[in-house]
Every structure is written in structure tokens, then in C-alpha cells.
Amino acid sequence: MQSVGKSVRRVDAVAKVRGMADYVDDIFVKDMLQAKVFRSTIANGRVKKLDVSRARALPGVVVVVTYEDVPKHTFPTAGHPYSKDPKHQDVADRRLLTDRVRYYGDEIAAVVAVDELTAVKALRLIDVEYEQYEPILTAEAALIDGAVEIHEGTKNIIARSEYQLGDWEEALAQADEIFEDEFSTSTVQPCALENHGAYAYMDASGRVVVCTSTQIPHICRRVVGQALGIPWGRVRVIKPCVGGGFGSKQDVVVEPLVAFLTTVVGGRPVKLVLTREETFIASRVRHAIHFKFKTGVKKDGAIVARQLEAVSLNGGYASHGHAIVDNSGEKYRHLYDQLAIKFAATTVYTNMPAAGAMRGYGIPQVMFALDCHMEDIARALRLDPLDFRLKNLNKTGYTDPILGITVRSNGLPECIAKGRRLIRWDEKKAARRQQSGPKRRGLGMACFCYTAGTYPLNLEIAGARIVMNQDGSVQLQVGAVEMGQGSDTVFSQMAAETLGIPVDMVHLISEQDTEITPFDTGAYASRQTYISGMAVKKAAAEIKDKVLRHCGLMTGISPQSLDIADAWVVDHKGARVMPLAEVALDGYYNLACAAPFTADVTNSATTNPLSYGCTFAEVEVDLATGKVKVLEIYNVHDSGKIINPQLADGQVHGGVSMGLGYALYEQMIFDPATGEPLNNNLLDYKLMTAADTPEIGPAFVETDEPTAPYGNKSMGEPPVMSPAPAVRNAILDATGVKFNQLPMNPHRLFERFKAEGLI
Amino acid sequence: MITKKINCTVNGRQVSIEVDIRASLLDVLRDSLHLTGVKKGCAVGECGACTVLINGEPYDSCIYLAVWADGQVINTIEGECKEGRLSKVQQAFVDEGAVQCGFCTPGLIMSTTAMLQSGKKFTREEIKAELSGHMCRCTGYQNIIKAAQKALED
Amino acid sequence: MYDIVNYEEAGTVQEAIRLLQANPRARLIAGGSDLLVKIYKGKITDAELVSLRGIIALKDISIEGDGTVRIGACATFSRIAGHPLIRKHVPVLAEAVSRVGGPQIRNIGTIGGNICNGVTSSDSAPTLFALNALLRLEGADGTRVGPIQDFYLGPGKVDLRQAEVLTEILLTKENYQGFGGHYIKFAMREAMDIATLSCAAVCKIVGQNVIADFRLALGVAAPTPMRCLRAEEIARGRVFSEELLLETGRTAVTEVNPRTSWRATREYRLQLVEELSKRAFKQAFVKAGGVLL
């Protein structure tokens, strides 16, 4: 291949290194007003009295809006495609502003002022009295009979689901040993460097225009329409450059409120950019999930029965809701084999920040639990942990009876073999028998599987549009969103590949506008290279077809025997016929049959491949202080054919770094009595700095996925899925202590080491 | 509104401007001088996205009062590309895949530029220490360090 | 924009004192990295500031004829860490201030601001306590010089009177010459963090391994930075050994009374006090020229 598979320079790198990439807050709009949200200082309760008169009177304040001024209806916020089936629609439990407070920081009122400082000072002039209820901060508290309902009529349950395959009792009876264990993961936050922000104004015809940092422009448009109760066609969403998302922007967070506020101030532009402290609690967090396993195994290591019960904490509002833990249940089923399997999950409301999508969507959680559980079983049975996993993996050809998807490429065994070599697993294991010093070293690994997109559970469509210029170069528009992962570059490569032109003749229009950008549900589920990529391929193929037909008209040569290579039309022998530019020019200006070459296509996905990977980690544990140093870490991925190796490396670097943060450093901490967030800032929330991050080694095993546009599978989320269990297993190897809870920070290690007598 | 007149050099140009005493240098650079390459990530000097060079040294402009800029030489990302040519550091960031979402990029380029301009030699560990005042969620810092090493090599 | 209603620049220390006298609401600002964040968080509203940044003399670092090292209160952490006089005579202080935040913070933050902020987690304080640093304060009532140990009154509170300016930190020769020192900042991150527990140890030896003098100071082990006087006492005159280290750690634990907070439990802090005291002492011993057996 000419472009696909090459480490082509990012198409947006130059703009970004020059400081020329415009993010929401960089865009200058005349007469822009600034909004700030008045947030609750209790976690559960109701506003009894609200006095905004002093705030309204402050010079520079344009308007103060409260829950009494907003529509009464509720709307959903999740970045899922709309479903025509009411049973499949997202939970609509948000109001623009609320008097029923459901988490510390909930949105009660909004101030619009001439500048930010005035708005901040106005917030201080708002007086509020609450009727307080006991904050519900655990699943147990949420599910107690008679507990205060966070949302009326729900008994604090968003949803429950379960599945079962095979004959459970019969399978369990075949087990030589049964293992039961529990694991808990933590609440962490995506921490994209660009805080959530948007501005909105009304154009001359009264349509609401929202410019926002979003992963989902088209879905955002629909939700703003729903929130305001206006036809979706009266809303326009613009996406400029996005400074990271990691799932927190696969949700409609600030847009409905700014859209509403602009209607209140006569269409004047209103901007709302969250502070870092607000982004932590008022955007989205990762679901903390509690897992309970029961696994029946034969002594030779064959798993016969697997059961998982999971409880997922969703916070005060549904957002993506139960879909996360359902996803956990899905990949739990996909990775390993058994005779019978049972899964049951519940997602509950709590008085905490809303949990939504975050890179991995339930899989970093379940893979932590699952692959730690697998490790423990292997050790208990005295089996090699790698062989135990390999023995029970689902192989190529596996078809999931519930979703109907089939595995056509599976490089996981090769990934495991490669990781084992890279970290010198066998050599180090052999050298390290008994350790006795104050620092202990250990090796651990873990694996995962993932899908590309959400077929068949949800609609999976993607649009792409290509227009060829007179000189043979093209504009490419996709509805898929660039948020740093490199999708703009990868699509440019794909279009170039199929068109037969150099990448620099493809100009991908990065800024999106729902008025003109093709429909696509957006950047999530690691779907874009697989699904939107196929749309790009189709569009490019259509353009190429039109070019060759037109060239056929110009030359009399049959289009079937023509091709395009390196921006030249060539014949079946590869000999040059004419420059592509000549055909393109003629396409524009031929007096008899001008028709500029354009293509506007939709891809609808009906397949979903599994991608795989593993992490191998070596740690050194300082027993006395509980600090863990990661000495070596490798992630080996089967993501099919790698479209851009440098970008793929980058995804692994970032995902592993996020996975290490998940394993060792990060957690959101709340006051157990009041639910007040204690560490919603970048000092107390321990995001790793360069000084904390070890060298990260990405590696790939390239399979060729036949259902993909270029053999590719999901790459964006996978890297964050297996570092945490690999590090936990390495700590276990080093110290003999099992940690079944995240994060494995020095405090926790100290407590356990003390309890186990290691120190 | 109380203002104070400051005279400083920004990206090689003399600037004479009345600044609000309440304003941070970040506010003035972005809102008055339209140098929006300098980013606001946290407003409290934790993330480094607002890093500019003042007399050749990196500072978080969000916690630097605008009035303090009087008499100082300030460099922001916008001044690095001269006559359409990327600086050595900018080119290294492009070549080494050190850019993903780009939000942390301008600040990191400025700190790396300070290292280059110092003329000193830096080991990999020292590079990490010099860049430890910047947070990045996309890259795991790997290619950023590679880019810095590339820019600093002779 | 910060909630600032008044800003004045003092050209001299005397002018700063006059401005503070004239306005009881006025606060001094040097680097601003603590103060501006407090204003941002709304802990201080309608702030009235008197800036010390224009007073060149306050940034000075020099050495007197009698060997006293004088550090201007407005000297930044970067300046101190890189200054030849500091690196030569009190390298442990250079080490300690190098652990503050990150490079950008070290370029703006000042040692005077760090001390006057009065927090037990200050990175400069334990070392200054261990070196018996003296502070010079100039105010409306004249000048006074006193030990840093007396300056810290409680969490976030120091003995800085209204209309008073901390102008210098003084390190006398008998308190640094011949000492080897080591500072450990134990935090959850290697940069951009506040200490969970910090420890400064300085020692002077006789021969290869006899402890002539030993000072041990801790941060975040108590409401203010503190010295472990009992641990120091038992070390003086002893031959350095693993036994002595263990005793030092155990004794230091008896001198502290940390509390449990959401940041760390009491038990963990005690563990760190014991462990880090040993590690810091060992390193200080080696840097003092001691030979480990």
C-alpha cells in the first residue's frame, strides 16, 4: 500500500505546533457574554429557597436564570445514536437546571454577565437554602429498601440485565475446583486537557448555533433540540478543534444550557467554559464497578463454568447508564470460553458526579477484575498463568451466540508470545526465585478483547463526502471527529490510498458543522477507523470510478482497464495515460459533459470484529513506603492492519499511561459523610507527570481483518484495558499480596503489607 | 476598572498597553493581544498549558499578573515559526509524533525551547524533570521526550 | 481575572511597610503562586495587594565575612537552586527547593512566600529548621531577627505582624559548615505535588563514622514543621550503624503526632516518619563524608 500503513505526519500537526489550531475558547465572537453555573453545595436534597436578587443587581450581570425559568421536561445526554424504539432510548433524566439536587455541584441557576469575573462574583451573591437528605454514596445505600429515591419511581436503579448460556448446573458439576472472588474499581476522570466548553448564539433567522468541544456534533444537535423542545433542524452545531475527550465529550454536557441562555438574552452569544474543578465533577466520570466472580475449573485448567455479578455506580444522572456494565458483560463473555456462563448486572444511581463514557467503556473495569481473577486461579492451580489464559481463549472462528458477531482475525496468542519475549519473561522468572530485600520485583500480564463500534446493539452509520478539485486534489468531509487520536490523518491516508493519490493531495476539512458535515454518530467505541473508514473508502472508490469513466470518455479506453496511481491515470500495464488533473479539469469544464466528481456516501456496518491485546509489566515495590515503580511495560496489540504506525504508537503511549494512572495513582475522593468532592483539581487528583511515567513499549501483531476497509480493527480504546491488571499481577508476583481494588496506591499497599506482616 | 500601563516585548515586538490590574498575563495575551495559542487548562499553575517564556524562562502565565510583564521579554508559541519556517523544536514535535490533541503542545514547545536556548546538555531524566510542569493526557509523554531529545541534539 | 481591587508596587522595604501601615487590608505579594490561587478559589475576596517584586535587594543572595549566607526573601526557588553560593555552602537547601512543584513554579515562587504561607508541607522549611535558619523581619516597630522555629505558630499561621516584611533568611556558618545534608520529599507524584511527608537531615561527622552533630526536621508530621530533638540527641556522639538508624526512626516516631486526614492516615504518616528519617540520615551521613560499613 502507498499511504495506508505508513507513518504519515499528522495533517494537523503544523497548525497545532504553531498555536494556530482554534479550540472553542480561542474563537473570538463580538459581544460575547460569559456564563457561570450556580452549583449546589450539598449532594442530595432540594432547594427550599433561592434568592438571586442581589446577583441580578450586580452591575455587569445581564440575566440570572434559575430552575424556575427552564422547561420542565427532561432530556437524555448520552452520546448514543437516537433510537426510534422507546425501549432502547437513553434515560432522559436531566433538566437544564434543577431544584432537586442529586450530586454536590448540581446545576441550580446560571448567571450571564459581561465578563467571567463579574459572573463569578454574582454567584457569590446568590443565597440558597436546602432541604437536605442523607447522601447516597454507595450501592448498598442506594438499594436499601425505602432509601430516598434520587430519581422518582426508580428505586435508584437505572437498569438490570442478565444473560445465560449453556446448562449452568451441569457445567458447574464438572468443575474440580470453584473459585469465588470480588473486585472493585474506582471513580476516575478523563482529564482531557481542554475543559468542557461551548458558546451559543442565535442567527438572524432565529436558529440556535452552538460551537462546542464535542466528540458527537450530530448527536449534540439532536439533544440540544430535545432539551430546548425545538425541531432539530433549527439547531446547528459547530465543532472546532477538540482538545481531547476520552469519552467525557461523548455526552452533551454544557451545550443545552448555553443554547437555552442565548435564547434568554435575545440571541446574543453566550459562552460557558467549565473550570478544571467543574470539569472534574460536572462533566463525566468513569463508572466504578464492583465485580463478583464464581468460576468452575477442571484441574487441567479448562474453565467449565463462569459467573459474573456486577454493580455499577452511575452517579446522580443516567448519561450512558447501564450500557457500560453491559459492555463489561459482553467482553467478559467474548474473551474466554466455557461450557456455561451467567451474567447479571445492576446500574444504580448515587449522589455523585454522573458517570458516562470513558475510554474503554466498562472494559478497563472488567478486564482488571477478570484477568486478576484468572491470575489467581492459575496460581492456585499451580498452572502457568500464560498457558492458563491461552488454553481458555476464544479462538478465530468464535461466534458470539448473543450478538451474532464472528471472530475472523485473532492474534492474541501471538501478542502474548511477543510480550513474553519483549519483557524477557522466562529469563527473569527463572532468575528471580526468592526475594528478601526491602524492594521486591515482579512480573505480571493481562489481556483483553474489544469490538469496533456497537453493532448490532446500536445504529452504526457513517457518512463521507469527497469533492475533487480541478487539479485532482480532493476535499474530504467526514462526520467522524478528530479529538487528538489522529482520525483526520488516518482518513486522509485511506482516501489517498483508494484514490491513488499522494496524501498531501487530500484535504480533510477538520472543522465540522452539522449544516454541511456528513452524518456520523461520532468518536466513540473505537468505531471510526472501522466504520467511518469504510465510508471514506466507499466515497473514494466512487470518485475513482467517476474519474475512470470520464477518462474513458476522453480516451476511448475502457474504464475497467484503467487505474489511478500516484495522481496519474494508468492502464492495466501500469503505463501512464494522462495526469489525474487533466481528467479532473475536463470534468469541470467539458462543454458536452461537465460533472465535477463528487461522492456522498453512507456506510452502514453489519459486522463487528474483535481486537485483542495484552500488557506485560515488570514492577519494583518499595515495601516500606508502598510505592510501586514500573520498570518495564509493553502493550502488544492485534488491531488488524495498522493504518499509521506512529499514530498507533501514540495511542498505545497515551492509553498505557491512562491505564497506569488507573492502576496506581488516580481516584476521585469524596467526603464519606457529605459527598463533597475533595480532590477535584489537578494537584490533589494525581494525574501522572512526565517524571512519573516510565518508558512505554508498544508492539503490534498485524492480522488482516477481512470485514474492515483496510484490514484494520479498533485501536483507540484498547491500550487502556490491560495495564491495570498486569501491574496488579506483577505486584502479586513481587510481594505475594493480592490487590483486588483500584487504585493500588502507596496508602493501600502500606496497609496490606502491614496487615500481612511484610513490614 | 483600574489599569496600569505596561511596556514589554512580545514575540520580538514592542507592546505598550493598558492592562487591568486584575488581569493575569494569560488574560492579556489571549484577550487583548489575541495570542490564543497560549491555553488555559487549570488557571492555578498546575497543568502548564499556559506556559510562556519570560526572559527566556518558562512561567505559568495564568498565575503571573499582567502588571508584572512591564519591562519583560515575552515569547509565546506564535513567535516561534519565523517567516513560515518551523523552529527546530516545532519541527521535532511534528516529526516525532509528539502532538495529539494539541492542547498541551504550545506550552511544552515553549519549555523545550527554553532548554534549547539555554545551550545546556540534558539527559533523558533531566528532560523529564524540565518538562514535569506540563500535563498531557494523550501522549503519555513518550514522543514529547523523544521530540525534546531530537531538538536538543546537535 | 483575579478579584483584586487595589495593587501597589513598593520600591523599597520601607515603602512596603508604609503601604501596609496605611491599609490594614493590604497583603504582600511576591511570587503569587500561593496568594493568587487563594484569590482564584475565593478564599480572599476584594484583594488589596502590595507587591515586593520591584525590590531588587530582596532577591539577593550573598555571603558575609563571617560566613553567614544571606538569602533575600524574594529569591525564587530557581535562583536559590542554581546559585553558586548555595550549591557550595548549603547544597541540601538547593536540593530541597528543587523539589517544589515544577520548573515554572520554581521560577516564580519565592522562599519568603513559602515560609510566610506557614504550611507544614513547605519544601524549604524542614531544611531551614535543620540549619537553624534565622529570619530577619522589618516592620513599623523596627527590625527583629529570630529563629525560624519560633516563626511558625500553627497551621498556615506565622508570626508575621501586620506592616511587617520578611526580608532575609540567614544561615550562620556554624550551622552549615562541614555538614552533609539530604532532603526527602515523599509525595504521590515525582513533580507538581505537595509532600505527604518530608524530611531534612543534616549531620557532621568525626573520623569516618562518628556523629558529631545531627539535626532531623520533618514536614507534614505535625501542624508546623518541626525538629526531632530526641532523635537528634541520641545520635550525637554515636558511631553510625544500622542500629543507630533503627533507633533514630523509632525515636522520631515518638516525637510526632500526625493526624488522619483524607490525604493520609496517621499510621501511614508514622510509617513514613520512621522510614524516611532513616533514609535521610543515611544519605546525609554519606554526603558528610561518612563511610558505610
Short mmCIF file of N, CA and C in Angstrom, two decimals, chain A residues 69 75 273 408 655 724:
data_model
loop_
_atom_site.label_atom_id
_atom_site.label_comp_id
_atom_site.label_asym_id
_atom_site.label_seq_id
_atom_site.Cartn_x
_atom_site.Cartn_y
_atom_site.Cartn_z
N ASP A 69 -37.06 28.97 35.49
CA ASP A 69 -37.14 29.61 34.18
C ASP A 69 -36.92 28.63 33.03
N PHE A 75 -34.44 15.56 29.48
CA PHE A 75 -33.84 15.09 28.23
C PHE A 75 -32.66 14.19 28.54
N VAL A 273 -17.47 28.01 29.72
CA VAL A 273 -16.34 27.09 29.74
C VAL A 273 -16.16 26.66 31.18
N ARG A 408 -13.05 -13.18 12.94
CA ARG A 408 -12.36 -13.61 11.72
C ARG A 408 -10.85 -13.40 11.80
N GLY A 655 -2.76 5.47 26.09
CA GLY A 655 -3.65 4.53 26.76
C GLY A 655 -2.97 3.81 27.91
N ALA A 724 -3.76 -2.08 34.04
CA ALA A 724 -4.03 -2.19 35.49
C ALA A 724 -3.95 -3.63 36.01
#
